[in-house]
Amino acid sequence: VESDYGLTAAKLNESALRNCETFPSVEACLQNGVEEALLAQPTADLIQLADFRQSSFWAETEPLVRGRWALIATAGRILLAASRILETLQKTPPKTAADYIERYTAGPEPWCQLDTDHRALERLALNFDLDPLGAHASLEKLLARARQQYTHTVDVLAQKFVKTLADESFAPAGALHQTEVFARHVAPVMASGKTAYILVDALRYEMARDLAASLNPNWRVELSPAVAAAPTITPIGMAALLPGAERGLSLVD
């Protein structure tokens, strides 16, 4: 029927297809429309549509369709979050390094979610086979735009944060330092029973946040950011988490 009606070559309006699940070509047409719309102007409505369509008939029948919708939704979230962060940095930037840390780690829309979405995008892209004949041309453009915007946003954010941090002699007021983690969070509970203290290299804050969200909901979970000891390389970071680090660290030859 799809072939008889020539639907694969039909020009269909994206808004008219939102609630249609009949033909696979219609699904592809809607995906193209959403991708092009996100390239023109990312909106929460388009992202919500991409999330919703991941449970549509063809998405549940064909893994490639679901994978494409997941990529569209994630790329859209990156574009929207990047735009919001850049606007904040331009109009009402944080005044102190502690303010930057709070905006990155706390609130209903923490800036670290941008890193989480980018990580998800690259994982999804790795498992998605782009059509070599150009059927996914608009998706490729969307992925390229999302990656570009992500890179630009984190670069701007990093430069502004480091400048503020340098102005405060690299000691943000009120922030927990990595060297204080054992003394303040581990040692006090060791007296009350067995304590497991797990050190994981390169587990950045947004990944820990993702991990905490996946744990048993009946567990009591607390997540706190800590300022890393510089230079932020493995031997320094691991040493900064050990007993006695709070008394001071020094580099030796």
Short mmCIF file of C-alpha atoms in Angstrom, two decimals:
data_model
loop_
_atom_site.label_atom_id
_atom_site.label_comp_id
_atom_site.label_asym_id
_atom_site.label_seq_id
_atom_site.Cartn_x
_atom_site.Cartn_y
_atom_site.Cartn_z
CA VAL A 1 0.00 0.00 0.00
CA GLU A 2 2.86 2.36 0.83
CA SER A 3 4.35 1.68 -2.59
CA ASP A 4 1.02 1.98 -4.42
CA TYR A 5 0.37 5.39 -2.95
CA GLY A 6 3.95 6.57 -3.58
CA LEU A 7 4.36 7.64 0.03
CA THR A 8 8.15 7.35 -0.02
CA ALA A 9 8.31 10.33 -2.40
CA ALA A 10 5.46 12.33 -0.85
CA LYS A 11 6.10 15.69 0.77
CA LEU A 12 4.27 15.47 4.08
CA ASN A 13 3.92 18.14 6.73
CA GLU A 14 5.67 17.35 10.04
CA SER A 15 2.80 18.65 12.16
CA ALA A 16 0.31 16.42 10.33
CA LEU A 17 2.38 13.29 11.04
CA ARG A 18 2.79 13.64 14.81
CA ASN A 19 0.05 11.12 15.62
CA CYS A 20 0.44 8.89 12.56
CA GLU A 21 2.12 5.46 12.90
CA THR A 22 0.84 3.69 9.80
CA PHE A 23 3.78 3.44 7.36
CA PRO A 24 7.56 3.26 7.91
CA SER A 25 8.13 5.94 5.25
CA VAL A 26 5.87 8.28 7.23
CA GLU A 27 8.00 7.63 10.32
CA ALA A 28 11.16 8.47 8.35
CA CYS A 29 9.51 11.60 6.97
CA LEU A 30 8.61 12.74 10.47
CA GLN A 31 12.15 12.07 11.67
CA ASN A 32 13.56 14.18 8.84
CA GLY A 33 11.11 16.95 9.69
CA VAL A 34 11.99 16.97 13.38
CA GLU A 35 15.72 16.95 12.62
CA GLU A 36 15.40 19.91 10.28
CA ALA A 37 13.20 21.75 12.78
CA LEU A 38 15.77 21.21 15.55
CA LEU A 39 18.50 22.54 13.27
CA ALA A 40 16.42 25.65 12.67
CA GLN A 41 15.30 26.20 16.28
CA PRO A 42 15.55 23.62 19.09
CA THR A 43 12.48 23.54 21.34
CA ALA A 44 11.31 21.44 24.27
CA ASP A 45 8.24 20.44 22.25
CA LEU A 46 10.35 18.82 19.52
CA ILE A 47 12.44 16.94 22.09
CA GLN A 48 9.27 15.74 23.82
CA LEU A 49 7.97 14.49 20.47
CA ALA A 50 11.19 12.56 19.81
CA ASP A 51 10.99 11.00 23.29
CA PHE A 52 7.35 10.06 22.75
CA ARG A 53 7.97 8.45 19.35
CA GLN A 54 10.51 6.06 20.86
CA SER A 55 7.53 3.99 22.03
CA SER A 56 5.60 4.22 18.74
CA PHE A 57 4.79 1.14 16.63
CA TRP A 58 7.75 1.34 14.23
CA ALA A 59 10.19 2.26 16.98
CA GLU A 60 9.21 -0.87 18.89
CA THR A 61 9.34 -2.95 15.68
CA GLU A 62 12.59 -1.63 14.20
CA PRO A 63 15.59 -0.95 16.51
CA LEU A 64 17.06 1.44 13.92
CA VAL A 65 13.95 3.64 14.12
CA ARG A 66 14.10 3.78 17.91
CA GLY A 67 17.84 4.45 17.83
CA ARG A 68 17.31 7.37 15.47
CA TRP A 69 14.62 8.89 17.69
CA ALA A 70 16.91 8.52 20.70
CA LEU A 71 19.69 10.32 18.83
CA ILE A 72 17.30 13.09 17.78
CA ALA A 73 16.04 13.62 21.34
CA THR A 74 19.54 13.62 22.85
CA ALA A 75 20.96 15.99 20.22
CA GLY A 76 18.00 18.30 20.80
CA ARG A 77 18.63 18.33 24.55
CA ILE A 78 22.27 19.25 23.94
CA LEU A 79 21.33 22.13 21.65
CA LEU A 80 18.72 23.45 24.07
CA ALA A 81 20.96 23.15 27.16
CA ALA A 82 23.95 24.71 25.36
CA SER A 83 21.82 27.67 24.28
CA ARG A 84 20.52 28.16 27.83
CA ILE A 85 24.00 28.00 29.38
CA LEU A 86 25.54 30.40 26.86
CA GLU A 87 22.70 32.86 27.41
CA THR A 88 23.22 32.73 31.18
CA LEU A 89 26.98 33.20 30.83
CA GLN A 90 26.37 36.25 28.65
CA LYS A 91 23.57 37.93 30.61
CA THR A 92 23.89 36.83 34.26
CA PRO A 93 27.17 34.91 34.73
CA PRO A 94 28.04 33.45 38.15
CA LYS A 95 30.09 35.87 40.25
CA THR A 96 32.29 33.43 42.17
CA ALA A 97 33.88 30.03 41.59
CA ALA A 98 31.53 28.58 44.21
CA ASP A 99 28.61 29.94 42.18
CA TYR A 100 29.93 28.15 39.10
CA ILE A 101 30.23 24.91 41.05
CA GLU A 102 26.68 25.25 42.34
CA ARG A 103 25.26 25.94 38.88
CA TYR A 104 27.13 22.94 37.50
CA THR A 105 26.09 20.49 40.23
CA ALA A 106 22.79 21.66 41.74
CA GLY A 107 19.29 22.83 40.84
CA PRO A 108 16.58 21.38 38.61
CA GLU A 109 18.70 21.90 35.47
CA PRO A 110 22.36 21.55 36.53
CA TRP A 111 24.90 22.36 33.84
CA CYS A 112 26.53 18.95 34.27
CA GLN A 113 23.51 17.44 32.48
CA LEU A 114 25.04 18.78 29.26
CA ASP A 115 28.02 16.46 29.78
CA THR A 116 25.70 13.54 30.52
CA ASP A 117 23.72 14.14 27.34
CA HIS A 118 26.90 14.41 25.28
CA ARG A 119 28.15 11.11 26.68
CA ALA A 120 24.80 9.51 25.84
CA LEU A 121 24.92 10.98 22.32
CA GLU A 122 28.31 9.45 21.56
CA ARG A 123 27.23 6.08 22.93
CA LEU A 124 24.06 6.10 20.82
CA ALA A 125 25.95 7.28 17.72
CA LEU A 126 28.46 4.47 18.11
CA ASN A 127 25.66 1.89 17.92
CA PHE A 128 23.80 3.53 15.03
CA ASP A 129 24.57 2.71 11.38
CA LEU A 130 24.25 5.85 9.29
CA ASP A 131 23.00 5.23 5.77
CA PRO A 132 25.88 5.70 3.27
CA LEU A 133 23.44 6.73 0.52
CA GLY A 134 22.27 9.85 2.32
CA ALA A 135 18.99 8.74 3.90
CA HIS A 136 20.24 10.15 7.22
CA ALA A 137 21.62 13.42 5.85
CA SER A 138 19.58 15.63 8.18
CA LEU A 139 20.50 13.44 11.16
CA GLU A 140 24.19 13.77 10.32
CA LYS A 141 23.81 17.55 10.23
CA LEU A 142 22.00 17.50 13.58
CA LEU A 143 24.73 15.38 15.19
CA ALA A 144 27.43 17.67 13.81
CA ARG A 145 25.60 20.75 15.14
CA ALA A 146 25.11 19.18 18.58
CA ARG A 147 28.78 18.23 18.85
CA GLN A 148 29.88 21.67 17.69
CA GLN A 149 27.62 23.45 20.16
CA TYR A 150 28.70 21.18 23.00
CA THR A 151 32.39 21.80 22.34
CA HIS A 152 31.87 25.55 22.05
CA THR A 153 29.77 25.76 25.23
CA VAL A 154 32.12 23.78 27.47
CA ASP A 155 35.06 25.77 26.12
CA VAL A 156 33.41 29.10 27.00
CA LEU A 157 32.31 27.75 30.38
CA ALA A 158 35.77 26.38 31.21
CA GLN A 159 37.53 29.63 30.31
CA LYS A 160 35.19 31.74 32.42
CA PHE A 161 35.33 29.33 35.36
CA VAL A 162 39.13 29.07 35.35
CA LYS A 163 39.49 32.86 35.21
CA THR A 164 37.17 33.22 38.21
CA LEU A 165 39.01 30.42 39.99
CA ALA A 166 42.37 32.11 39.35
CA ASP A 167 41.03 35.41 40.71
CA GLU A 168 40.26 33.56 43.95
CA SER A 169 43.74 31.96 44.11
CA PHE A 170 42.26 28.58 43.17
CA ALA A 171 40.50 28.26 46.53
CA PRO A 172 36.71 28.58 46.05
CA ALA A 173 35.05 29.62 49.28
CA GLY A 174 33.03 26.95 51.07
CA ALA A 175 33.79 24.17 48.59
CA LEU A 176 34.83 20.70 49.76
CA HIS A 177 38.35 19.91 48.61
CA GLN A 178 39.36 16.47 47.40
CA THR A 179 41.95 16.17 50.18
CA GLU A 180 39.17 16.54 52.78
CA VAL A 181 36.99 13.69 51.54
CA PHE A 182 38.46 10.95 53.72
CA ALA A 183 38.70 13.02 56.90
CA ARG A 184 35.22 14.53 56.61
CA HIS A 185 33.18 11.73 55.05
CA VAL A 186 34.92 8.39 55.60
CA ALA A 187 36.75 8.53 58.93
CA PRO A 188 33.69 9.60 60.99
CA VAL A 189 31.59 6.56 59.93
CA MET A 190 34.39 3.99 60.32
CA ALA A 191 33.91 4.03 64.09
CA SER A 192 30.32 2.81 63.77
CA GLY A 193 30.97 -0.30 61.66
CA LYS A 194 32.41 -1.75 58.48
CA THR A 195 32.88 0.88 55.80
CA ALA A 196 33.60 0.39 52.11
CA TYR A 197 35.55 3.26 50.57
CA ILE A 198 35.77 2.91 46.79
CA LEU A 199 38.17 5.06 44.78
CA VAL A 200 37.38 5.28 41.06
CA ASP A 201 39.73 7.05 38.68
CA ALA A 202 38.21 9.57 36.22
CA LEU A 203 34.67 9.24 37.61
CA ARG A 204 33.58 12.79 36.92
CA TYR A 205 30.71 14.35 38.82
CA GLU A 206 28.04 13.90 36.15
CA MET A 207 28.88 10.18 35.91
CA ALA A 208 28.59 9.81 39.68
CA ARG A 209 25.24 11.59 39.48
CA ASP A 210 24.13 9.13 36.81
CA LEU A 211 25.29 6.23 38.97
CA ALA A 212 23.51 7.55 42.06
CA ALA A 213 20.24 7.83 40.12
CA SER A 214 20.48 4.18 39.05
CA LEU A 215 20.92 2.75 42.55
CA ASN A 216 18.20 1.05 44.59
CA PRO A 217 15.56 3.71 45.38
CA ASN A 218 15.31 2.35 48.93
CA TRP A 219 18.93 3.23 49.63
CA ARG A 220 19.87 6.55 51.16
CA VAL A 221 22.19 8.25 48.68
CA GLU A 222 24.04 11.53 49.12
CA LEU A 223 26.05 13.14 46.35
CA SER A 224 28.47 16.00 47.01
CA PRO A 225 30.93 17.69 44.64
CA ALA A 226 34.57 18.13 45.61
CA VAL A 227 37.23 20.35 44.05
CA ALA A 228 39.98 18.18 42.59
CA ALA A 229 43.61 18.51 43.65
CA ALA A 230 45.77 19.99 40.91
CA PRO A 231 47.32 18.81 38.67
CA THR A 232 44.30 16.58 37.99
CA ILE A 233 46.15 13.41 37.03
CA THR A 234 45.70 9.92 38.47
CA PRO A 235 48.63 9.80 40.95
CA ILE A 236 47.63 13.16 42.46
CA GLY A 237 43.90 12.44 42.55
CA MET A 238 44.31 9.03 44.17
CA ALA A 239 46.75 10.38 46.77
CA ALA A 240 44.41 13.27 47.59
CA LEU A 241 41.72 10.77 48.62
CA LEU A 242 43.89 8.86 51.10
CA PRO A 243 44.06 9.23 54.92
CA GLY A 244 46.29 12.12 55.93
CA ALA A 245 45.84 14.08 52.69
CA GLU A 246 44.01 16.77 54.65
CA ARG A 247 47.30 17.64 56.37
CA GLY A 248 48.77 18.72 53.03
CA LEU A 249 50.26 17.30 49.86
CA SER A 250 53.52 18.12 48.11
CA LEU A 251 55.07 16.93 44.87
CA VAL A 252 58.46 15.24 45.14
CA ASP A 253 60.92 14.13 42.49
#
